Short mmCIF file of C-alpha atoms in Angstrom, two decimals:
data_model
loop_
_atom_site.label_atom_id
_atom_site.label_comp_id
_atom_site.label_asym_id
_atom_site.label_seq_id
_atom_site.Cartn_x
_atom_site.Cartn_y
_atom_site.Cartn_z
CA MET A 19 9.69 -28.06 -17.48
CA SER A 20 12.99 -28.41 -15.73
CA THR A 21 11.92 -27.34 -12.24
CA GLU A 22 9.31 -28.20 -9.63
CA GLY A 23 6.31 -25.93 -9.40
CA VAL A 24 4.95 -23.36 -11.82
CA ARG A 25 5.11 -19.78 -10.59
CA ILE A 26 3.94 -17.74 -13.55
CA ARG A 27 1.28 -18.97 -15.94
CA ILE A 28 0.71 -16.96 -19.09
CA ALA A 29 -2.31 -18.21 -20.99
CA GLY A 30 -3.41 -16.90 -24.41
CA VAL A 31 -2.17 -13.43 -23.73
CA GLY A 32 -2.29 -10.75 -26.43
CA LYS A 33 -1.92 -7.00 -26.45
CA GLU A 34 -3.20 -4.35 -28.78
CA PHE A 35 -2.37 -0.65 -28.74
CA GLY A 36 -5.28 0.78 -30.64
CA ALA A 37 -5.19 -0.82 -34.09
CA LEU A 38 -1.68 -2.17 -33.53
CA ARG A 39 -1.59 -5.76 -32.37
CA VAL A 40 1.76 -6.27 -30.69
CA PHE A 41 1.62 -9.91 -29.75
CA GLN A 42 -0.97 -12.66 -29.45
CA ASN A 43 -1.57 -16.18 -28.20
CA ILE A 44 1.37 -16.21 -25.78
CA ASP A 45 1.33 -19.30 -23.64
CA LEU A 46 4.19 -19.74 -21.23
CA GLU A 47 4.82 -21.28 -17.83
CA ILE A 48 7.71 -20.25 -15.71
CA GLY A 49 8.94 -22.38 -12.82
CA GLU A 50 9.69 -21.35 -9.25
CA ARG A 51 13.42 -21.63 -9.74
CA GLU A 52 13.75 -21.03 -13.40
CA ILE A 53 15.25 -18.30 -15.56
CA VAL A 54 13.41 -17.77 -18.81
CA SER A 55 14.98 -15.45 -21.39
CA ILE A 56 12.83 -13.72 -23.94
CA VAL A 57 14.44 -12.56 -27.15
CA GLY A 58 12.96 -11.10 -30.29
CA PRO A 59 13.46 -8.30 -32.79
CA SER A 60 12.92 -4.74 -31.61
CA GLY A 61 9.25 -3.84 -31.46
CA CYS A 62 8.16 -7.45 -30.93
CA GLY A 63 6.66 -6.53 -27.58
CA LYS A 64 9.01 -8.36 -25.21
CA THR A 65 9.15 -5.38 -22.84
CA THR A 66 5.38 -4.98 -23.06
CA LEU A 67 4.96 -8.64 -22.18
CA LEU A 68 7.14 -8.10 -19.12
CA ARG A 69 5.01 -5.08 -18.14
CA CYS A 70 1.92 -7.28 -18.44
CA ILE A 71 3.47 -9.78 -16.02
CA ASP A 72 4.09 -6.90 -13.56
CA GLY A 73 0.56 -5.63 -14.03
CA LEU A 74 1.77 -2.24 -15.29
CA VAL A 75 0.09 -2.89 -18.63
CA LYS A 76 -3.18 -4.74 -18.97
CA PRO A 77 -3.25 -7.40 -21.70
CA THR A 78 -6.08 -7.12 -24.20
CA GLU A 79 -6.75 -10.84 -24.10
CA GLY A 80 -5.75 -13.86 -22.08
CA GLU A 81 -4.68 -14.05 -18.50
CA ILE A 82 -1.52 -14.06 -16.41
CA ARG A 83 -1.48 -15.79 -13.04
CA ILE A 84 1.24 -15.70 -10.46
CA ASP A 85 0.98 -18.42 -7.80
CA GLY A 86 -2.56 -18.99 -9.01
CA THR A 87 -3.68 -15.38 -8.54
CA ALA A 88 -4.65 -13.40 -11.62
CA VAL A 89 -2.50 -10.29 -12.18
CA THR A 90 -4.55 -7.10 -12.18
CA GLY A 91 -2.00 -4.63 -10.84
CA PRO A 92 1.63 -4.84 -9.69
CA PRO A 93 1.60 -8.04 -7.58
CA ARG A 94 3.37 -8.49 -4.25
CA GLY A 95 6.58 -10.42 -4.39
CA VAL A 96 7.38 -9.28 -7.92
CA ALA A 97 10.20 -6.82 -8.57
CA VAL A 98 11.41 -5.29 -11.81
CA VAL A 99 14.87 -4.18 -12.86
CA PHE A 100 14.50 -1.54 -15.56
CA GLN A 101 16.67 -0.81 -18.56
CA HIS A 102 16.55 2.89 -17.60
CA PHE A 103 17.59 2.02 -14.01
CA GLY A 104 14.73 4.16 -12.73
CA LEU A 105 16.77 5.53 -9.80
CA PHE A 106 15.51 8.68 -8.18
CA PRO A 107 18.22 11.38 -8.54
CA TRP A 108 17.18 13.07 -5.28
CA LYS A 109 17.75 9.90 -3.24
CA THR A 110 21.05 8.43 -2.15
CA VAL A 111 21.96 4.83 -2.96
CA TYR A 112 20.71 3.83 0.51
CA GLU A 113 17.37 5.62 0.08
CA ASN A 114 16.91 4.27 -3.45
CA VAL A 115 17.46 0.69 -2.23
CA ALA A 116 15.13 1.30 0.69
CA TYR A 117 12.40 2.67 -1.59
CA GLY A 118 10.40 -0.54 -2.07
CA LEU A 119 10.59 -1.46 1.60
CA ARG A 120 9.49 1.98 2.75
CA LEU A 121 6.49 1.95 0.41
CA ALA A 122 5.59 -1.47 1.73
CA LYS A 123 5.78 0.01 5.27
CA ALA A 124 8.36 -2.54 6.30
CA PRO A 125 9.44 -2.27 9.99
CA LYS A 126 12.35 0.09 10.61
CA GLU A 127 14.58 -2.68 12.00
CA HIS A 128 14.00 -4.76 8.90
CA ILE A 129 14.99 -1.83 6.65
CA ARG A 130 18.09 -1.11 8.71
CA GLU A 131 19.14 -4.74 8.39
CA SER A 132 18.06 -5.47 4.82
CA VAL A 133 19.25 -2.36 2.95
CA PRO A 134 22.93 -2.52 3.92
CA ARG A 135 22.92 -6.28 3.33
CA HIS A 136 21.69 -5.83 -0.21
CA ILE A 137 24.00 -2.93 -0.92
CA GLU A 138 26.84 -5.22 0.08
CA LEU A 139 25.40 -8.03 -1.95
CA VAL A 140 25.66 -6.04 -5.18
CA GLY A 141 29.14 -4.79 -4.24
CA LEU A 142 28.27 -1.17 -3.42
CA LYS A 143 29.40 -1.11 0.21
CA GLY A 144 30.82 2.36 0.91
CA PHE A 145 28.55 4.08 -1.60
CA GLU A 146 25.47 4.26 0.61
CA LYS A 147 25.47 8.04 0.68
CA ALA A 148 26.38 8.59 -2.98
CA TYR A 149 23.79 10.03 -5.35
CA PRO A 150 23.03 8.38 -8.70
CA TYR A 151 24.83 11.12 -10.61
CA GLN A 152 28.05 10.16 -8.84
CA LEU A 153 27.80 6.53 -10.06
CA SER A 154 28.71 4.86 -13.31
CA GLY A 155 25.98 3.14 -15.32
CA GLY A 156 27.02 -0.24 -13.98
CA MET A 157 26.88 0.97 -10.39
CA GLN A 158 23.50 2.57 -10.99
CA GLN A 159 22.14 -0.73 -12.21
CA ARG A 160 23.66 -2.50 -9.21
CA THR A 161 21.60 -0.11 -7.12
CA GLY A 162 18.53 -0.91 -9.17
CA LEU A 163 19.16 -4.61 -8.62
CA ALA A 164 19.63 -4.11 -4.87
CA ARG A 165 16.38 -2.15 -4.70
CA ALA A 166 14.56 -5.02 -6.42
CA LEU A 167 16.16 -7.73 -4.28
CA ALA A 168 15.62 -5.85 -1.01
CA THR A 169 11.89 -6.43 -1.29
CA ASP A 170 12.65 -10.15 -1.18
CA PRO A 171 10.81 -11.02 -4.40
CA HIS A 172 10.04 -14.51 -5.58
CA VAL A 173 9.72 -13.22 -9.14
CA LEU A 174 12.33 -10.98 -10.69
CA LEU A 175 11.51 -9.32 -13.98
CA MET A 176 14.55 -8.06 -15.88
CA ASP A 177 13.73 -5.57 -18.60
CA GLU A 178 16.90 -5.40 -20.75
CA PRO A 179 18.73 -4.51 -17.56
CA PHE A 180 22.22 -4.40 -19.02
CA ALA A 181 21.37 -2.96 -22.45
CA SER A 182 22.71 0.50 -21.71
CA ILE A 183 25.87 -0.64 -19.95
CA ASP A 184 29.25 -1.02 -21.59
CA ALA A 185 30.28 -4.51 -22.75
CA GLN A 186 32.84 -5.37 -20.05
CA THR A 187 30.69 -4.17 -17.17
CA ARG A 188 27.75 -6.02 -18.70
CA GLU A 189 29.65 -9.29 -18.58
CA ILE A 190 30.70 -8.74 -14.97
CA LEU A 191 27.09 -7.94 -13.99
CA GLN A 192 25.74 -10.99 -15.83
CA PHE A 193 27.94 -13.31 -13.79
CA GLU A 194 27.23 -11.46 -10.56
CA LEU A 195 23.51 -11.79 -11.19
CA LEU A 196 23.98 -15.50 -11.77
CA ARG A 197 25.97 -15.76 -8.53
CA ILE A 198 23.22 -13.95 -6.62
CA TRP A 199 20.57 -16.11 -8.23
CA GLU A 200 22.45 -19.27 -7.20
CA SER A 201 22.38 -18.11 -3.56
CA ARG A 202 18.59 -17.44 -3.69
CA PRO A 203 17.06 -19.09 -6.73
CA MET A 204 13.80 -17.54 -7.81
CA SER A 205 11.61 -17.23 -10.82
CA MET A 206 13.17 -14.82 -13.31
CA VAL A 207 12.04 -13.50 -16.66
CA PHE A 208 14.97 -11.96 -18.55
CA VAL A 209 14.12 -9.81 -21.51
CA THR A 210 17.06 -8.95 -23.71
CA HIS A 211 17.98 -8.22 -27.29
CA SER A 212 21.35 -9.91 -26.87
CA ILE A 213 21.25 -13.50 -27.94
CA GLU A 214 24.41 -14.38 -25.97
CA GLU A 215 22.89 -12.90 -22.84
CA ALA A 216 19.63 -14.80 -23.36
CA VAL A 217 21.47 -18.12 -23.69
CA LEU A 218 23.87 -17.42 -20.86
CA MET A 219 21.15 -16.47 -18.36
CA GLY A 220 18.29 -18.75 -19.31
CA ASP A 221 17.23 -22.28 -18.58
CA ARG A 222 15.02 -21.74 -21.56
CA VAL A 223 15.05 -19.15 -24.30
CA VAL A 224 11.75 -17.97 -25.73
CA VAL A 225 11.99 -16.60 -29.27
CA LEU A 226 9.23 -14.17 -30.18
CA ARG A 227 8.62 -13.68 -33.89
CA GLY A 228 6.15 -12.42 -36.42
CA ARG A 229 3.85 -9.47 -36.70
CA PRO A 230 2.00 -9.52 -34.42
CA SER A 231 4.56 -11.63 -32.66
CA SER A 232 3.97 -14.88 -30.90
CA VAL A 233 6.12 -17.60 -29.38
CA HIS A 234 8.05 -19.03 -32.30
CA GLU A 235 10.18 -21.47 -30.40
CA VAL A 236 11.20 -22.31 -26.86
CA ILE A 237 14.71 -23.65 -26.57
CA GLU A 238 16.07 -25.53 -23.57
CA THR A 239 19.60 -24.32 -23.19
CA GLY A 240 20.65 -27.39 -21.26
CA LEU A 241 23.65 -25.56 -19.85
CA PRO A 242 24.88 -26.64 -16.40
CA ARG A 243 24.41 -24.51 -13.28
CA PRO A 244 26.10 -22.82 -11.55
CA ARG A 245 27.20 -21.06 -14.72
CA THR A 246 30.71 -19.72 -14.92
CA ARG A 247 32.73 -18.09 -17.67
CA ASP A 248 33.60 -21.57 -18.97
CA VAL A 249 30.03 -21.79 -20.28
CA LEU A 250 30.80 -19.09 -22.85
CA SER A 251 33.35 -21.31 -24.57
CA SER A 252 31.43 -24.55 -24.31
CA PRO A 253 30.21 -26.22 -27.57
CA ARG A 254 26.64 -26.37 -26.24
CA PHE A 255 26.59 -22.59 -25.68
CA ASN A 256 27.71 -21.96 -29.22
CA GLU A 257 25.25 -24.46 -30.57
CA VAL A 258 22.28 -22.89 -28.78
CA ARG A 259 23.43 -19.37 -29.63
CA ASP A 260 23.76 -20.20 -33.32
CA HIS A 261 20.35 -21.83 -33.28
CA VAL A 262 18.65 -18.79 -31.72
CA TRP A 263 20.64 -16.54 -34.05
CA SER A 264 19.40 -18.35 -37.16
CA ARG A 265 15.82 -18.17 -35.91
CA LEU A 266 16.06 -14.43 -35.39
CA MET A 267 18.16 -13.62 -38.48
CA HIS A 268 15.63 -15.25 -40.72
CA GLU A 269 13.07 -12.84 -39.41
CA ALA A 270 15.40 -9.86 -39.59
CA GLU A 271 16.22 -10.58 -43.24
CA GLN A 272 12.58 -10.92 -44.07
CA ALA A 273 11.79 -7.58 -42.43
CA GLU A 274 14.63 -5.99 -44.33
CA ARG A 275 13.29 -7.36 -47.60
CA GLU A 276 9.82 -6.04 -46.85
CA LEU A 277 11.28 -2.60 -46.17
CA GLN A 278 13.13 -2.71 -49.50
CA GLU A 279 9.85 -3.53 -51.29
CA VAL A 280 8.09 -0.68 -49.58
CA ARG A 281 10.81 1.71 -50.74
CA MET B 16 30.03 10.95 2.10
CA THR B 17 31.91 10.33 -1.07
CA SER B 18 33.55 13.42 -2.38
CA VAL B 19 32.14 15.01 -5.49
CA PRO B 20 34.66 14.79 -8.26
CA HIS B 21 35.35 18.13 -9.87
CA ALA B 22 37.79 19.46 -12.37
CA VAL B 23 41.20 20.32 -10.95
CA ALA B 24 42.26 23.85 -11.67
CA TYR B 25 45.96 24.48 -12.02
CA PRO B 26 46.60 27.95 -10.66
CA ARG B 27 49.39 29.83 -12.38
CA PRO B 28 51.62 31.64 -9.91
CA TRP B 29 51.64 34.94 -11.84
CA ARG B 30 47.88 35.05 -12.12
CA LEU B 31 45.04 35.53 -9.68
CA GLY B 32 42.56 32.66 -9.29
CA ALA B 33 39.49 32.88 -11.51
CA GLY B 34 37.25 33.40 -8.45
CA THR B 35 39.37 36.25 -7.01
CA GLN B 36 39.51 37.85 -10.46
CA ARG B 37 35.77 37.77 -10.77
CA THR B 38 35.25 39.23 -7.30
CA LEU B 39 37.73 42.01 -8.00
CA ILE B 40 36.02 42.92 -11.24
CA ARG B 41 32.67 42.94 -9.49
CA ILE B 42 33.94 45.21 -6.71
CA GLY B 43 35.66 47.44 -9.24
CA THR B 44 32.41 47.95 -11.17
CA GLY B 45 30.64 48.82 -7.94
CA VAL B 46 33.28 51.39 -6.94
CA LEU B 47 33.22 52.92 -10.37
CA LEU B 48 29.40 53.31 -10.20
CA LEU B 49 29.65 54.91 -6.75
CA VAL B 50 32.32 57.36 -7.94
CA LEU B 51 30.27 58.23 -10.97
CA TRP B 52 27.19 58.82 -8.82
CA GLU B 53 29.13 61.03 -6.39
CA VAL B 54 30.73 63.06 -9.16
CA LEU B 55 27.58 63.59 -11.22
CA VAL B 56 25.45 64.59 -8.24
CA ARG B 57 28.07 67.08 -6.93
CA TRP B 58 28.43 68.54 -10.39
CA LEU B 59 24.81 68.68 -11.54
CA ALA B 60 22.29 68.28 -8.68
CA PRO B 61 21.09 70.44 -5.82
CA PRO B 62 22.70 69.75 -2.43
CA PHE B 63 19.78 67.73 -0.92
CA VAL B 64 20.14 64.99 -3.55
CA ALA B 65 21.72 61.90 -2.02
CA ARG B 66 25.26 60.94 -2.98
CA PRO B 67 27.30 58.01 -1.67
CA VAL B 68 29.14 60.17 0.85
CA THR B 69 25.95 61.61 2.39
CA VAL B 70 24.32 58.20 2.39
CA ALA B 71 27.35 56.74 4.17
CA ARG B 72 27.21 59.63 6.65
CA ALA B 73 23.49 59.04 7.27
CA LEU B 74 23.90 55.27 7.59
CA PRO B 75 24.99 55.08 11.27
CA HIS B 76 22.19 57.45 12.33
CA VAL B 77 19.57 55.52 10.37
CA LEU B 78 20.80 52.18 11.70
CA ALA B 79 20.69 53.53 15.28
CA ASN B 80 17.08 54.71 14.62
CA HIS B 81 18.36 58.29 15.22
CA VAL B 82 16.17 59.85 12.59
CA PRO B 83 14.54 63.35 12.76
CA ALA B 84 11.36 63.33 14.82
CA GLY B 85 8.28 62.48 12.80
CA THR B 86 10.07 60.41 10.15
CA PRO B 87 9.51 56.63 10.11
CA THR B 88 12.05 54.67 12.17
CA PHE B 89 14.29 52.47 10.14
CA TRP B 90 14.15 49.18 12.04
CA GLY B 91 10.39 49.37 12.46
CA SER B 92 10.02 49.75 8.71
CA VAL B 93 12.45 46.97 7.97
CA GLU B 94 10.60 44.66 10.35
CA ALA B 95 7.20 45.38 8.85
CA THR B 96 8.38 44.82 5.29
CA VAL B 97 10.50 41.77 6.01
CA ILE B 98 7.73 40.04 7.95
CA ALA B 99 5.28 40.71 5.11
CA VAL B 100 7.79 39.42 2.53
CA PHE B 101 8.36 36.17 4.42
CA GLU B 102 4.66 35.68 5.17
CA GLY B 103 3.87 36.21 1.53
CA LEU B 104 6.61 33.82 0.41
CA ALA B 105 5.49 31.15 2.87
CA ILE B 106 1.84 31.35 1.87
CA GLY B 107 2.43 31.84 -1.83
CA VAL B 108 5.14 29.18 -2.26
CA THR B 109 3.21 26.52 -0.31
CA GLY B 110 -0.07 27.32 -2.04
CA GLY B 111 1.59 27.63 -5.44
CA ALA B 112 3.37 24.31 -5.08
CA LEU B 113 0.18 22.51 -4.01
CA VAL B 114 -2.00 23.99 -6.70
CA GLY B 115 0.69 23.57 -9.37
CA LEU B 116 1.11 19.93 -8.34
CA THR B 117 -2.64 19.33 -8.53
CA MET B 118 -2.90 21.02 -11.95
CA GLY B 119 0.05 18.93 -13.16
CA ARG B 120 -1.35 15.61 -11.96
CA LEU B 121 -5.10 16.09 -12.47
CA ARG B 122 -6.33 16.90 -15.92
CA THR B 123 -9.59 18.34 -14.52
CA ALA B 124 -7.71 20.80 -12.29
CA ASP B 125 -5.52 21.70 -15.26
CA ARG B 126 -8.57 22.49 -17.43
CA LEU B 127 -10.32 24.40 -14.64
CA LEU B 128 -7.46 26.56 -13.44
CA ARG B 129 -4.47 26.89 -15.73
CA PHE B 130 -5.95 29.48 -18.10
CA TYR B 131 -6.78 31.77 -15.16
CA VAL B 132 -3.47 31.23 -13.38
CA SER B 133 -1.61 32.07 -16.61
CA ALA B 134 -3.78 35.13 -17.16
CA PHE B 135 -3.13 36.43 -13.60
CA PHE B 136 0.58 35.69 -14.06
CA ALA B 137 0.72 37.85 -17.17
CA MET B 138 -1.13 40.70 -15.44
CA PRO B 139 0.75 43.17 -13.19
CA ILE B 140 -0.56 42.21 -9.77
CA ILE B 141 0.03 45.66 -8.35
CA ALA B 142 -2.79 46.90 -10.60
CA LEU B 143 -5.04 45.15 -8.09
CA VAL B 144 -3.88 47.24 -5.12
CA PRO B 145 -6.58 49.89 -5.44
CA VAL B 146 -9.30 47.25 -5.78
CA MET B 147 -7.97 45.45 -2.74
CA THR B 148 -8.09 48.59 -0.63
CA LEU B 149 -11.81 48.56 -1.37
CA TRP B 150 -12.08 44.97 -0.21
CA PHE B 151 -9.73 44.96 2.76
CA GLY B 152 -9.58 48.67 3.69
CA TYR B 153 -6.27 50.49 4.16
CA SER B 154 -4.81 47.59 6.11
CA ASN B 155 -1.90 45.20 6.15
CA THR B 156 -4.18 42.61 4.62
CA VAL B 157 -3.83 44.35 1.26
CA ARG B 158 -0.06 43.97 1.35
CA LEU B 159 -0.33 40.35 2.50
CA ALA B 160 -2.76 39.53 -0.32
CA ILE B 161 -0.55 41.22 -2.93
CA VAL B 162 2.68 39.52 -1.81
CA SER B 163 1.03 36.12 -1.42
CA LEU B 164 -0.45 36.32 -4.91
CA GLY B 165 2.88 37.57 -6.25
CA ALA B 166 4.65 34.51 -4.86
CA PHE B 167 1.82 32.09 -5.66
CA LEU B 168 1.60 32.64 -9.42
CA PRO B 169 5.16 32.02 -10.59
CA VAL B 170 5.63 29.08 -8.21
CA CYS B 171 2.30 27.56 -9.28
CA LEU B 172 3.10 27.77 -13.00
CA ASN B 173 6.65 26.49 -12.58
CA VAL B 174 5.65 23.55 -10.39
CA TYR B 175 2.95 22.79 -12.95
CA ASP B 176 5.57 22.65 -15.67
CA GLY B 177 7.76 20.51 -13.42
CA THR B 178 5.06 17.97 -12.65
CA ARG B 179 4.13 17.77 -16.35
CA SER B 180 7.70 16.80 -17.16
CA VAL B 181 8.25 14.11 -14.53
CA PRO B 182 9.94 11.27 -16.44
CA SER B 183 7.37 8.54 -16.94
CA SER B 184 10.03 6.08 -15.89
CA PHE B 185 9.94 7.44 -12.31
CA VAL B 186 6.18 6.99 -12.15
CA GLU B 187 6.50 3.50 -13.61
CA VAL B 188 9.02 2.49 -10.95
CA ALA B 189 6.81 3.91 -8.21
CA GLN B 190 3.80 2.01 -9.49
CA SER B 191 5.74 -1.16 -9.77
CA TYR B 192 6.56 -0.80 -6.04
CA HIS B 193 2.87 -0.29 -5.24
CA ALA B 194 2.94 3.49 -4.78
CA ARG B 195 -0.45 5.03 -4.10
CA TRP B 196 -1.41 8.36 -5.66
CA TRP B 197 -0.12 10.41 -2.76
CA ASN B 198 3.22 8.57 -2.93
CA VAL B 199 3.45 9.58 -6.60
CA TRP B 200 2.38 13.19 -5.95
CA PHE B 201 4.57 13.96 -2.96
CA GLY B 202 7.25 11.31 -3.25
CA ILE B 203 7.94 11.49 -6.99
CA ALA B 204 6.27 14.45 -8.76
CA LEU B 205 7.15 17.08 -6.14
CA PRO B 206 10.82 16.25 -5.55
CA SER B 207 11.39 15.76 -9.27
CA SER B 208 9.93 19.28 -9.85
CA LEU B 209 12.17 20.88 -7.24
CA PRO B 210 14.39 22.53 -9.88
CA TYR B 211 11.25 24.12 -11.34
CA LEU B 212 10.07 25.18 -7.89
CA LEU B 213 13.40 26.88 -7.26
CA ALA B 214 13.14 28.75 -10.56
CA GLY B 215 9.65 29.83 -9.52
CA PHE B 216 10.91 30.88 -6.13
CA ARG B 217 13.47 33.27 -7.73
CA LEU B 218 10.73 34.95 -9.70
CA ALA B 219 8.57 34.99 -6.57
CA VAL B 220 11.23 36.84 -4.53
CA GLY B 221 11.30 39.67 -7.08
CA ARG B 222 7.54 39.89 -7.34
CA VAL B 223 7.03 39.80 -3.57
CA LEU B 224 9.47 42.68 -2.96
CA VAL B 225 7.84 44.78 -5.68
CA GLY B 226 4.38 43.94 -4.35
CA ALA B 227 5.26 44.79 -0.75
CA VAL B 228 6.87 48.11 -1.60
CA VAL B 229 4.13 49.21 -3.98
CA ALA B 230 1.43 48.24 -1.52
CA GLU B 231 3.21 50.28 1.10
CA TYR B 232 3.48 53.27 -1.26
CA ILE B 233 -0.16 53.25 -2.21
CA VAL B 234 -1.85 52.13 1.03
CA ASN B 235 0.69 54.01 3.17
CA LEU B 236 1.47 51.04 5.41
CA LYS B 237 4.38 51.06 7.81
CA GLY B 238 7.33 49.61 5.93
CA LEU B 239 10.32 50.37 3.70
CA GLY B 240 8.06 51.47 0.86
CA SER B 241 6.30 54.17 2.83
CA MET B 242 9.61 55.14 4.44
CA ILE B 243 11.03 55.79 0.96
CA VAL B 244 8.05 57.91 -0.04
CA PHE B 245 8.07 59.91 3.20
CA ASP B 246 11.80 60.52 3.29
CA SER B 247 11.97 61.56 -0.31
CA ARG B 248 9.05 63.97 0.07
CA THR B 249 10.58 65.49 3.16
CA PHE B 250 14.02 65.87 1.54
CA HIS B 251 15.70 63.20 3.67
CA GLN B 252 17.22 61.65 0.64
CA PRO B 253 20.27 59.97 2.18
CA GLN B 254 17.95 58.28 4.67
CA MET B 255 15.70 57.15 1.83
CA MET B 256 18.65 55.66 -0.07
CA VAL B 257 19.41 53.43 2.93
CA ALA B 258 15.92 51.95 2.63
CA VAL B 259 16.46 51.40 -1.09
CA LEU B 260 19.74 49.65 -0.40
CA VAL B 261 18.13 47.44 2.18
CA LEU B 262 15.56 46.32 -0.39
CA ALA B 263 18.32 45.47 -2.84
CA VAL B 264 20.27 43.58 -0.19
CA LEU B 265 17.11 41.76 0.90
CA GLY B 266 16.44 40.43 -2.64
CA VAL B 267 20.04 39.40 -3.14
CA ALA B 268 20.19 37.80 0.34
CA ILE B 269 17.01 35.73 -0.02
CA ASN B 270 18.16 34.35 -3.38
CA GLY B 271 21.66 33.80 -1.94
CA VAL B 272 20.29 31.78 0.98
CA ALA B 273 18.15 29.80 -1.46
CA ASP B 274 21.27 29.07 -3.51
CA LEU B 275 23.24 27.96 -0.48
CA ALA B 276 20.38 25.83 0.73
CA THR B 277 20.10 24.21 -2.70
CA ARG B 278 23.78 23.37 -2.76
CA ARG B 279 23.66 22.06 0.79
CA PHE B 280 20.42 20.11 0.78
CA LEU B 281 19.96 19.24 -2.90
CA PRO B 282 23.46 18.21 -4.00
CA TRP B 283 21.97 16.20 -6.84
CA TYR B 284 20.37 19.30 -8.36
CA ARG B 285 21.68 20.02 -11.91
CA ARG B 286 24.07 17.09 -11.63
CA SER B 287 21.58 14.45 -12.67
CA GLU B 288 20.98 13.40 -16.29
#
């Protein structure tokens, strides 16, 4: 554990959808100022695990605690950034960013102060009155990020947030997110199917594997913070990336072989 | 406000703009129909049958309420029908949206009601007018009931469809931000069904006009419907045609205002996805 206190405690968590067991025996602790990346093959349940942490999905077994309180529904102080952005097309950027605060019945003065500040933080100043359809994918996800941050969360759950964004924009957003995180470190769970992204973002990378999947390995990336573009060319980054890659490729090849046999 | 990007049209100097062209064609068709009507009536019909020229001649008199004694006054009829139409739309659209929303979000309400709403929707509502005169007497209530029902059914079914197809991602986001059920109903499901509601509203406008006019025919209520019946039976055909035109204009106008309001207040509509 690289950081002080534990914020999220996942103990023996498993999830079944009917007869399908998605994952089991997940034990994981995430620190107050730690970014944990979760990677795994498609269908391994990484997104479902994230939903369990947010209380949107109830695990079949085990327990998740945030700050010592068991998660039974979406907890306070936890915000999610979704792969599908989840912006409301009938709301402007401003209103989308204000959504969480309005639902929480935040005081008007607080909303008036916080929303523009977060819009500026994600680099969308001037687009307050734009509608989602007028924005590029990258700008839409900036809005999604601002909406999450505006609620001042101490846990940020990232559900493949940059998966549907073009490569260059993705890289820009990754480093912007890191920059924002440096200015207000918090507990972050970053689900991704990109190994590079997992290594770049995380203090630790959790590899899910198997069917049903479980934690196969937890790798300390040991990369320095604040992270800059230099990290991408560092030997340590390549080493960790190749390690995670080999862990996942092994599984992918096996799955491929099984499919061949079935055919 | 950031400007909405749209395709740049390059007008060619020797050609009219596409919009002007379309308007000219539309006007041309109208003029052609009027000429045809005038010619055919002059050629084939007895003199009391309305033609564009006699209608135009009658128009100023009708608009000034200078109608022969004993015939229904024009503005009184317009007022009665228009008020009934707007009352019916207000009641029917509000009720339809609420019931449609409830059916879309609550499985019990869906099972209880949808079959009957669909059945009523498929049935011609004006078939109920005689029954309603038994219930409500020969009163304005019959017309109000018919127009309200006429607006209610299409809006209800369309909003139902809309709330059934709310992207689950929207609901998920709302829940993750601690939305309660009423936040999901009125903050997510209803706005996301607005395109469906508008489609229902268009159908409602047509049904409400038909309902109002037919109720006025049958129950003989003051309004454009009874004015049409009376004028045609008393051989005041040009006068009658003015009432018919007003009904046409009313339908087009209500939908036009709805279109304008959509563009003004729902700029995201049909631009999302």
